[in-house]
Coordinates of C-alpha atoms and ligand atoms in Angstrom, one line a residue:
M1 CA -131.5 96.7 114.1
D2 CA -129.0 99.4 113.1
E3 CA -131.0 102.0 111.3
Q4 CA -127.9 103.4 109.6
R5 CA -127.3 101.0 106.7
A6 CA -124.2 101.2 104.6
W7 CA -122.7 99.1 101.8
W8 CA -119.5 98.7 103.7
K9 CA -121.3 97.3 106.8
E10 CA -122.8 94.5 104.7
A11 CA -119.5 93.9 102.8
V12 CA -117.0 91.1 103.3
V13 CA -113.4 92.1 102.7
Y14 CA -110.6 89.9 101.4
Q15 CA -107.1 91.0 102.1
I16 CA -104.4 90.4 99.5
Y17 CA -100.8 90.6 100.4
P18 CA -99.5 91.0 96.9
K19 CA -95.9 89.8 97.5
S20 CA -97.2 86.4 98.5
F21 CA -100.3 86.0 96.5
A22 CA -99.4 85.0 92.9
D23 CA -96.3 85.5 90.8
S24 CA -97.0 85.9 87.1
D25 CA -93.4 86.4 85.8
G26 CA -91.3 83.9 87.7
D27 CA -89.2 86.3 89.8
G28 CA -90.4 84.7 93.0
L29 CA -92.4 87.7 94.1
G30 CA -96.1 88.1 93.7
D31 CA -97.3 90.9 91.4
L32 CA -100.4 92.7 90.1
Q33 CA -100.8 90.5 87.0
G34 CA -100.7 87.5 89.4
V35 CA -103.6 89.1 91.3
I36 CA -105.5 89.8 88.1
D37 CA -105.1 86.1 87.1
R38 CA -106.7 85.0 90.4
L39 CA -109.6 87.5 90.6
D40 CA -112.1 84.9 89.5
Y41 CA -111.1 82.8 92.5
V42 CA -111.5 85.8 94.8
A43 CA -114.9 86.6 93.4
S44 CA -115.9 83.0 93.8
L45 CA -115.6 83.4 97.5
G46 CA -118.5 85.8 97.4
V47 CA -116.5 88.7 98.9
D48 CA -117.3 92.3 98.1
V49 CA -114.1 94.2 98.7
I50 CA -110.4 93.6 98.2
W51 CA -107.9 95.3 100.5
L52 CA -104.6 95.4 98.7
N53 CA -101.5 95.8 100.9
P54 CA -99.0 98.5 99.7
V55 CA -97.9 98.2 96.1
Y56 CA -96.3 101.7 95.8
E57 CA -92.7 102.5 94.9
S58 CA -90.6 101.5 97.8
P59 CA -87.2 100.1 98.7
Q60 CA -89.2 97.3 100.4
H61 CA -87.4 97.2 103.7
D62 CA -90.8 96.7 105.3
N63 CA -92.5 95.2 102.3
G64 CA -93.9 98.4 101.0
Y65 CA -94.8 100.1 104.3
D66 CA -91.8 102.2 103.5
I67 CA -93.1 104.3 100.6
S68 CA -90.7 106.4 98.4
D69 CA -93.3 107.5 95.9
Y70 CA -97.0 107.4 96.6
R71 CA -98.0 107.8 93.0
A72 CA -96.0 105.1 91.4
I73 CA -96.2 101.3 91.5
H74 CA -93.2 99.3 92.8
E75 CA -91.4 97.8 89.7
A76 CA -91.6 94.2 90.9
Y77 CA -95.3 94.5 91.2
G78 CA -95.9 95.9 87.7
T79 CA -96.8 99.3 86.3
M80 CA -99.5 101.9 86.8
E81 CA -101.2 100.4 83.7
D82 CA -101.2 97.0 85.5
W83 CA -102.8 98.6 88.4
E84 CA -105.5 100.3 86.3
E85 CA -106.2 97.0 84.7
L86 CA -106.6 95.5 88.2
L87 CA -109.0 98.1 89.2
E88 CA -111.1 97.7 86.1
E89 CA -111.1 93.9 86.5
V90 CA -112.1 94.1 90.2
H91 CA -115.0 96.5 89.3
A92 CA -116.0 94.2 86.4
R93 CA -116.6 91.5 88.9
D94 CA -118.7 93.8 91.1
M95 CA -116.1 94.0 93.7
K96 CA -114.4 97.1 95.2
L97 CA -110.8 97.9 95.8
I98 CA -109.4 99.6 98.9
M99 CA -105.8 100.7 99.0
D100 CA -103.4 100.9 101.9
L101 CA -102.6 104.4 103.0
V102 CA -99.3 104.7 104.8
V103 CA -98.9 108.3 106.0
N104 CA -97.6 108.2 109.5
H105 CA -94.2 107.8 107.9
T106 CA -92.5 107.6 104.6
S107 CA -89.4 105.8 103.4
T108 CA -86.2 107.8 104.0
D109 CA -85.8 107.5 100.2
H110 CA -88.9 109.6 99.7
E111 CA -88.1 113.0 98.0
W112 CA -89.7 114.8 101.0
F113 CA -87.2 113.2 103.3
Q114 CA -84.3 113.8 101.0
R115 CA -85.2 117.5 100.9
S116 CA -85.9 117.6 104.6
R117 CA -82.5 116.3 105.5
R118 CA -80.9 118.9 103.2
D119 CA -83.2 121.6 104.8
E120 CA -84.4 122.5 101.3
D121 CA -87.3 124.7 100.3
G122 CA -89.1 124.5 103.6
Y123 CA -89.0 120.7 103.8
R124 CA -87.2 120.5 107.1
E125 CA -90.5 120.6 109.0
Y126 CA -91.9 117.6 107.1
Y127 CA -90.2 115.2 109.6
I128 CA -89.5 115.3 113.3
W129 CA -85.9 116.4 113.8
R130 CA -84.0 117.1 117.0
E131 CA -80.4 118.3 117.6
G132 CA -77.9 116.7 119.9
E133 CA -76.0 113.5 120.4
E134 CA -78.3 111.6 122.8
P135 CA -81.7 110.4 121.7
P136 CA -84.2 113.2 122.7
N137 CA -86.4 110.7 124.6
N138 CA -86.7 107.1 125.5
W139 CA -89.2 106.0 122.8
T140 CA -88.4 102.8 121.1
S141 CA -89.2 101.6 117.6
G142 CA -91.9 99.0 117.1
F143 CA -89.2 96.8 115.6
G144 CA -86.7 97.1 118.5
G145 CA -84.1 99.6 119.6
S146 CA -84.3 103.4 119.9
A147 CA -86.9 105.3 117.8
W148 CA -84.3 107.9 116.9
A149 CA -81.6 107.7 114.2
S150 CA -78.8 110.2 113.5
D151 CA -78.6 111.6 110.0
D152 CA -75.1 112.8 109.1
E153 CA -76.3 115.0 106.3
A154 CA -78.8 116.8 108.4
G155 CA -76.5 116.8 111.5
A156 CA -79.6 115.9 113.5
Q157 CA -81.7 112.9 114.6
Y158 CA -85.1 112.0 113.2
L159 CA -87.9 110.0 114.7
H160 CA -88.9 106.6 113.4
L161 CA -91.5 104.7 115.3
F162 CA -90.8 101.7 113.0
D163 CA -87.6 100.9 111.0
E164 CA -85.0 103.6 110.7
T165 CA -85.8 103.7 107.0
Q166 CA -89.3 104.7 107.9
A167 CA -89.2 108.3 109.1
D168 CA -92.3 109.7 110.9
L169 CA -93.9 112.6 109.1
N170 CA -94.6 115.7 111.1
W171 CA -98.4 116.1 111.0
D172 CA -98.2 119.4 112.8
S173 CA -97.0 120.8 109.5
E174 CA -99.8 122.1 107.5
A175 CA -97.8 121.6 104.3
V176 CA -97.4 117.9 105.1
R177 CA -101.1 117.5 105.7
E178 CA -102.0 119.3 102.5
D179 CA -99.6 117.2 100.5
V180 CA -101.0 114.0 102.0
Y181 CA -104.6 115.1 101.2
E182 CA -103.7 116.0 97.7
M183 CA -102.2 112.5 97.2
M184 CA -105.3 110.8 98.7
N185 CA -107.5 112.8 96.3
W186 CA -105.3 111.7 93.4
W187 CA -106.0 108.1 94.3
L188 CA -109.7 108.7 94.9
E189 CA -109.8 110.2 91.4
Q190 CA -108.3 107.0 90.0
G191 CA -111.5 105.4 91.1
I192 CA -110.6 103.5 94.3
D193 CA -113.2 102.6 96.8
G194 CA -111.5 103.5 100.0
F195 CA -108.5 103.3 102.3
R196 CA -107.1 101.0 104.9
M197 CA -105.1 103.5 107.0
D198 CA -101.8 102.3 108.5
V199 CA -101.1 103.1 112.2
I200 CA -103.3 106.1 111.7
N201 CA -103.8 107.0 115.4
M202 CA -100.0 107.7 115.7
V203 CA -100.0 110.8 113.5
S204 CA -100.2 113.3 116.3
K205 CA -97.2 113.5 118.8
P206 CA -97.5 115.4 122.0
E207 CA -95.6 118.7 122.3
G208 CA -92.2 118.3 123.9
L209 CA -92.2 114.5 123.0
P210 CA -92.2 113.5 126.7
D211 CA -90.6 110.2 127.8
G212 CA -92.7 107.1 127.9
D213 CA -93.2 104.6 130.7
P214 CA -90.1 102.5 130.4
D215 CA -92.0 99.3 131.5
N216 CA -94.0 99.2 128.3
D217 CA -92.7 96.8 125.6
W218 CA -93.1 99.6 123.1
V219 CA -91.8 102.6 125.1
G220 CA -93.7 105.8 124.4
I221 CA -96.8 104.1 123.2
E222 CA -99.1 106.0 125.6
Q223 CA -97.5 109.3 124.2
F224 CA -97.5 108.7 120.5
T225 CA -100.9 107.0 120.1
N226 CA -104.1 109.0 120.3
G227 CA -102.0 112.2 120.5
P228 CA -103.6 115.6 121.3
D229 CA -104.6 116.4 117.7
A230 CA -105.2 112.9 116.3
V231 CA -108.9 113.2 116.0
E232 CA -108.7 116.8 114.7
Y233 CA -106.2 115.9 112.0
L234 CA -108.1 112.9 110.8
S235 CA -111.3 114.8 110.8
E236 CA -109.7 117.4 108.7
M237 CA -108.3 114.7 106.4
A238 CA -111.8 113.1 106.0
E239 CA -113.3 116.5 105.1
A240 CA -110.6 117.3 102.6
T241 CA -110.7 113.9 100.9
Y242 CA -112.9 110.9 101.2
D243 CA -116.0 112.6 102.7
D244 CA -116.8 113.7 99.1
Y245 CA -116.7 110.1 97.9
D246 CA -118.7 106.9 98.6
A247 CA -115.6 105.4 100.1
M248 CA -115.0 103.1 103.0
T249 CA -112.3 103.7 105.5
V250 CA -110.7 101.5 108.1
G251 CA -107.9 102.8 110.3
E252 CA -105.4 100.6 112.0
C253 CA -105.3 101.9 115.6
V254 CA -102.7 100.8 118.1
N255 CA -103.6 101.1 121.8
V256 CA -107.3 101.8 121.7
D257 CA -110.2 100.4 123.7
P258 CA -113.9 100.8 122.8
E259 CA -114.0 104.2 124.6
T260 CA -111.0 105.8 122.8
A261 CA -112.0 104.1 119.6
S262 CA -115.4 105.7 119.6
D263 CA -113.7 109.1 119.0
Y264 CA -112.6 107.8 115.6
V265 CA -115.6 105.8 114.5
S266 CA -118.7 107.2 116.1
A267 CA -121.2 108.9 113.8
E268 CA -119.2 112.1 114.0
G269 CA -115.8 110.4 113.9
P270 CA -113.5 110.6 110.9
M271 CA -113.4 106.9 109.9
D272 CA -116.0 104.2 109.2
M273 CA -114.3 101.5 111.4
L274 CA -110.9 100.6 112.8
F275 CA -108.7 97.6 113.6
H276 CA -107.8 97.4 117.3
F277 CA -105.4 94.9 118.8
E278 CA -107.0 94.0 122.1
H279 CA -108.0 90.5 121.0
M280 CA -104.6 90.0 119.4
S281 CA -103.0 90.5 122.8
V282 CA -104.6 87.8 124.9
D283 CA -101.7 85.4 124.3
H284 CA -98.9 87.7 125.3
D285 CA -98.8 90.7 127.6
G286 CA -97.1 93.2 125.3
Q287 CA -94.0 91.0 125.4
W288 CA -94.0 89.6 121.9
L289 CA -91.1 87.3 122.5
S290 CA -92.5 85.8 125.7
P291 CA -96.0 84.5 124.8
S292 CA -98.3 83.3 127.5
E293 CA -101.0 80.8 127.6
W294 CA -104.4 82.2 126.6
D295 CA -107.8 81.6 128.0
L296 CA -111.0 81.4 126.0
T297 CA -112.7 83.5 128.7
D298 CA -110.3 86.4 128.1
L299 CA -110.8 86.2 124.3
K300 CA -114.5 86.1 124.8
A301 CA -114.4 89.0 127.2
V302 CA -112.5 91.2 124.8
V303 CA -114.6 90.4 121.7
S304 CA -117.8 90.8 123.7
K305 CA -116.7 94.1 125.1
W306 CA -116.1 95.5 121.6
Q307 CA -119.5 94.0 120.4
T308 CA -121.4 95.8 123.1
D309 CA -119.4 98.9 124.1
L310 CA -118.2 100.5 120.9
D311 CA -120.1 103.6 119.8
G312 CA -119.5 102.9 116.1
W313 CA -119.1 100.1 113.6
N314 CA -116.8 97.1 114.3
S315 CA -114.3 95.6 111.9
L316 CA -113.9 91.9 112.5
Y317 CA -110.5 90.2 111.9
L318 CA -108.7 87.2 113.4
T319 CA -105.5 87.5 111.4
N320 CA -103.7 89.6 108.8
H321 CA -100.3 90.1 107.3
D322 CA -98.9 91.1 110.8
Q323 CA -100.4 88.2 112.7
P324 CA -99.8 84.4 112.9
R325 CA -102.2 82.1 111.1
I326 CA -105.4 81.9 113.1
V327 CA -105.9 78.1 113.1
S328 CA -102.4 77.7 114.6
R329 CA -103.1 80.4 117.2
F330 CA -106.6 79.9 118.5
G331 CA -107.5 76.6 116.8
D332 CA -105.6 73.3 116.4
D333 CA -103.4 73.0 113.4
G334 CA -103.0 69.3 113.9
E335 CA -105.8 66.7 114.3
Y336 CA -108.6 69.3 114.3
R337 CA -107.2 71.7 111.7
R338 CA -110.3 71.5 109.5
E339 CA -112.8 71.7 112.3
S340 CA -111.1 74.5 114.2
A341 CA -110.5 76.6 111.0
K342 CA -114.2 76.3 110.3
L343 CA -115.1 77.1 113.9
L344 CA -113.0 80.3 113.8
G345 CA -114.6 81.2 110.5
T346 CA -118.0 80.8 112.0
L347 CA -117.0 83.2 114.8
L348 CA -115.8 85.7 112.2
F349 CA -119.0 85.7 110.2
T350 CA -121.6 85.7 113.0
L351 CA -120.5 88.8 114.9
S352 CA -121.7 92.3 114.1
G353 CA -119.2 94.3 112.0
T354 CA -117.4 94.0 108.7
P355 CA -115.5 90.7 108.4
Y356 CA -112.0 90.7 106.9
V357 CA -110.5 87.4 105.5
Y358 CA -106.8 87.2 105.0
Q359 CA -105.5 85.3 102.0
G360 CA -105.2 81.6 102.8
Q361 CA -107.4 81.8 105.9
E362 CA -110.2 80.4 103.8
L363 CA -108.0 77.3 103.3
G364 CA -107.0 76.9 106.9
M365 CA -103.4 77.7 106.2
T366 CA -101.1 77.2 109.2
N367 CA -98.0 78.7 110.7
Y368 CA -94.6 77.8 109.3
P369 CA -92.1 75.6 111.2
W370 CA -89.3 78.3 111.3
S371 CA -86.0 76.8 112.5
S372 CA -83.5 79.6 112.1
L373 CA -83.4 83.4 111.9
D374 CA -81.9 83.1 108.3
E375 CA -85.2 81.7 107.0
L376 CA -87.1 84.8 108.2
D377 CA -87.5 88.1 106.3
D378 CA -89.7 90.1 108.6
L379 CA -88.0 93.2 110.1
Q380 CA -90.0 92.9 113.2
S381 CA -89.1 89.3 114.0
I382 CA -85.4 89.8 113.2
G383 CA -85.2 93.2 114.9
K384 CA -86.8 92.0 118.1
V385 CA -84.7 88.8 118.3
E386 CA -81.5 90.7 117.6
A387 CA -82.3 93.4 120.1
A388 CA -83.0 90.7 122.7
I389 CA -79.6 89.0 122.0
E390 CA -77.8 92.4 122.1
S391 CA -79.3 93.3 125.5
G392 CA -78.4 89.9 126.9
E393 CA -82.0 88.9 127.5
I394 CA -81.5 85.8 125.4
D395 CA -78.4 83.9 124.2
G396 CA -79.7 83.2 120.7
F397 CA -82.5 82.2 118.4
E398 CA -83.0 78.8 120.1
D399 CA -84.2 80.6 123.2
V400 CA -87.1 82.1 121.4
E401 CA -87.7 79.6 118.6
Q402 CA -91.2 78.7 119.8
A403 CA -92.2 82.3 120.2
V404 CA -91.0 83.1 116.7
R405 CA -92.9 80.1 115.4
D406 CA -96.0 81.2 117.2
K407 CA -95.8 84.9 116.6
S408 CA -93.7 85.9 113.6
R409 CA -95.4 88.0 111.0
D410 CA -93.8 85.8 108.3
N411 CA -96.2 83.0 109.3
A412 CA -98.9 85.0 107.4
R413 CA -96.5 85.9 104.6
T414 CA -95.5 82.5 103.2
P415 CA -96.8 82.1 99.7
M416 CA -100.4 81.4 99.0
Q417 CA -100.9 77.7 98.4
W418 CA -102.7 77.2 95.1
D419 CA -102.0 73.6 94.2
D420 CA -99.6 70.7 94.8
S421 CA -97.2 71.6 92.1
D422 CA -93.7 73.0 92.9
H423 CA -93.8 76.0 95.2
A424 CA -97.6 75.4 95.6
G425 CA -98.3 77.0 92.2
F426 CA -97.3 80.4 93.6
T427 CA -94.3 80.9 91.3
D428 CA -92.2 79.2 88.6
G429 CA -89.1 80.7 90.2
E430 CA -87.7 80.7 93.7
P431 CA -90.2 82.1 96.1
W432 CA -89.0 85.0 98.2
L433 CA -90.2 83.2 101.4
P434 CA -90.4 79.5 101.8
V435 CA -93.7 77.7 101.0
N436 CA -95.2 75.9 103.9
P437 CA -94.3 72.2 103.6
N438 CA -97.9 71.2 104.1
Y439 CA -98.9 72.7 100.7
E440 CA -99.4 69.3 99.1
D441 CA -102.4 68.8 101.3
I442 CA -103.5 72.4 102.0
N443 CA -104.1 74.2 98.7
V444 CA -106.9 75.8 96.7
A445 CA -107.1 73.0 94.1
A446 CA -107.4 70.3 96.8
A447 CA -110.0 72.4 98.7
E448 CA -112.0 73.0 95.5
A449 CA -112.2 69.2 94.9
D450 CA -113.2 68.4 98.5
P451 CA -116.8 69.2 99.4
D452 CA -115.9 69.1 103.1
S453 CA -113.1 71.6 102.8
V454 CA -112.6 74.8 104.8
L455 CA -112.8 76.7 101.6
H456 CA -116.4 75.5 100.8
Y457 CA -117.4 76.2 104.3
Y458 CA -116.1 79.8 104.0
R459 CA -118.2 80.2 100.9
D460 CA -121.2 79.0 102.8
L461 CA -120.5 81.4 105.7
V462 CA -120.3 84.4 103.3
A463 CA -123.7 83.3 101.8
L464 CA -125.2 82.8 105.3
R465 CA -124.3 86.3 106.3
G466 CA -125.8 87.6 103.1
D467 CA -129.0 85.8 103.9
H468 CA -129.3 86.8 107.6
E469 CA -129.2 90.5 108.3
V470 CA -129.3 89.8 112.0
L471 CA -125.7 88.5 111.7
V472 CA -124.7 91.9 110.3
Y473 CA -126.8 94.4 112.3
G474 CA -128.0 92.3 115.2
A475 CA -127.2 92.9 118.9
Y476 CA -124.7 90.5 120.5
N477 CA -125.8 88.8 123.7
L478 CA -123.2 86.5 125.3
L479 CA -124.3 83.3 127.1
L480 CA -122.1 81.4 129.6
P481 CA -119.5 84.2 129.9
D482 CA -117.4 82.1 132.3
H483 CA -117.4 78.8 130.4
E484 CA -113.9 77.8 129.6
S485 CA -114.4 76.1 126.3
V486 CA -117.8 77.0 125.0
W487 CA -118.4 80.3 123.3
A488 CA -122.1 80.8 122.9
Y489 CA -124.1 83.9 122.0
R490 CA -127.3 85.1 120.4
M491 CA -127.5 87.7 117.7
E492 CA -130.8 89.5 118.1
A493 CA -132.9 91.8 116.1
E494 CA -136.5 92.9 116.6
D495 CA -138.0 90.0 114.7
D496 CA -135.1 87.6 114.3
A497 CA -132.6 85.8 116.5
V498 CA -129.8 83.4 115.8
L499 CA -127.8 81.2 118.3
V500 CA -124.1 80.5 117.8
A501 CA -122.4 77.8 119.8
L502 CA -118.7 77.1 119.5
N503 CA -116.8 74.5 121.3
V504 CA -113.2 75.9 121.3
D505 CA -111.6 72.7 122.6
D506 CA -110.6 69.2 121.5
T507 CA -112.9 67.4 123.9
E508 CA -116.7 66.9 123.7
T509 CA -118.6 69.2 126.0
T510 CA -122.2 69.5 127.0
V511 CA -123.8 72.7 128.0
T512 CA -127.3 73.9 128.8
L513 CA -128.2 77.2 127.2
D514 CA -131.0 79.0 129.0
G515 CA -133.2 81.1 126.7
A516 CA -131.8 79.6 123.6
D517 CA -134.7 77.5 122.3
R518 CA -133.2 75.4 119.6
T519 CA -136.4 74.4 117.8
G520 CA -135.4 76.5 114.9
A521 CA -133.4 75.3 111.9
L522 CA -129.7 74.5 112.1
L523 CA -128.3 77.1 109.7
C524 CA -124.7 75.9 109.7
S525 CA -122.4 73.4 111.3
N526 CA -118.9 72.1 110.7
Y527 CA -120.0 68.5 111.6
D528 CA -122.7 66.3 110.2
P529 CA -126.0 67.6 111.6
P530 CA -126.5 66.4 115.2
S531 CA -129.7 64.5 116.1
D532 CA -130.1 66.0 119.5
T533 CA -132.6 68.7 120.4
G534 CA -133.7 69.8 123.9
P535 CA -132.0 72.3 126.2
A536 CA -128.7 70.5 126.5
L537 CA -126.3 70.8 123.7
T538 CA -123.5 68.3 123.2
L539 CA -120.7 69.8 121.1
R540 CA -118.0 67.6 119.5
P541 CA -114.4 68.8 119.4
Y542 CA -114.2 72.2 117.8
E543 CA -117.8 71.9 116.8
A544 CA -119.6 75.1 115.6
R545 CA -123.3 75.4 115.2
V546 CA -125.5 78.2 114.2
Y547 CA -129.3 77.9 114.8
Q548 CA -132.2 80.0 113.8
L549 CA -134.2 80.7 116.9
E550 CA -137.9 81.0 116.7
E551 CA -138.3 84.3 118.4
A552 CA -136.0 86.7 120.0
Ligands
LIG601 C1 -98.6 98.4 110.2 C2 -98.5 97.5 109.1 C3 -97.2 96.7 109.2 C4 -96.1 97.7 109.1 C5 -96.3 98.8 110.1 C6 -95.4 100.0 109.8 O1 -98.7 97.9 111.5 O2 -99.6 96.6 109.1 O3 -97.1 95.7 108.3 O4 -94.9 97.1 109.3 O5 -97.6 99.4 110.2 O6 -95.9 100.6 108.6

């Protein structure tokens, strides 16, 4: 068993996307008081940490990932006093709060950028500027189109790896790094418990900004991720800031495998854990708009590789504010919605690492039936579709309707479904994004009242994990790697072992699991307990079972 214990290894994190969580003042946008109103609900899940998506001052082109003032709260979300109240209320419930740290880029409204474009007081070097008419290289933005924009005032072009209102900071500037660290320390002094660090392995760009491989969906990705000084800068950051606190850190890292990830999260690395994307890529090959069929064997292989090969601590997530709803993606959001949502939850809570639950996941919320581009808000979805229309790749939205339904980030961002009243109890006003039409059936109030709901099952999973250390620190051992519908593994510690068997399919399947002696207790299942014992295991559609094994 892992000898290095830490509170954040044993924690369960709940992610709140404030714009869509709860609206307290009827303007159709969620806010901090809305979050405070719902904290008892969050605490009732048994989670330990809340990760709050960005609530800072921002023009909101990318829902707060475009920050114009790091030390102020965006007006629609409330005030600094509201935020202080939130922190106090979170702590009063024995939970912790981690904040989103977005320092690869700022909004072009940020004072630093304003000064930079005017070449004032040494601020030019804060961003990445190049002279000339043509883009300096072929890099594209993650939201489509060139990664370069011309600025008339500066008479130069600046790099933006996301929207053109999100200018990349120049981390090679010591002044930038110092200002960022000072801001981070200011937040740590407010009493926060850590950071989720946005696209953090993109901060170091290679000298000369060389062209990227044009065949990549995101051109330049191999250049601007894991750059030459990424680990050094982040280590410097850790030392200058959170290393002095009992804080947890999780960095969002694009384009990492267990080997490259270890540089960031091994014992010497600058962060506690990271979010990688490898398991989020099994149903498309980089081409977001042309999804492909996915195979369970691929998903198993990726997750298993991270369980066994990473030198460091894993973070476990199946969805977040940038991903589709997991039950629609890897489960069945029709007939077996409930069973498959529970099965995916079982997976999340029985692997080694820190599990992250995204708001609504605990209800089995589903993707939204988008039918036109006008309904969408997400820059990425709109940008990608518009770029594809412009380049002649597609004629219009109709050509990619299914891809958008399957993949748009807005699937995760539709309002949280609290009850069956108007707008699912999210707001008294007009919600900023439509509420999923299934809210009358899928909502917190209905789930609370139903003992068989996904919600109650999630609570049981949180408790199960708390009771069985082997699920947190144990070693993962995959059984039947090539089975196309059953995912079975043992979690093993010196004196304890647990068997997890998941039938990721809508047909009944029988398997024989060698070395998994099921004489121990059934710890958890999403069906009524089965009566079978013996070496053969018959799993009903989307059935999940967790057994205590007698001996490892
Ligand atoms: C991250 C965020 C995403 C945002 C992007 C740019 O991927 O999770 O929501 O759009 O970075 O900041």
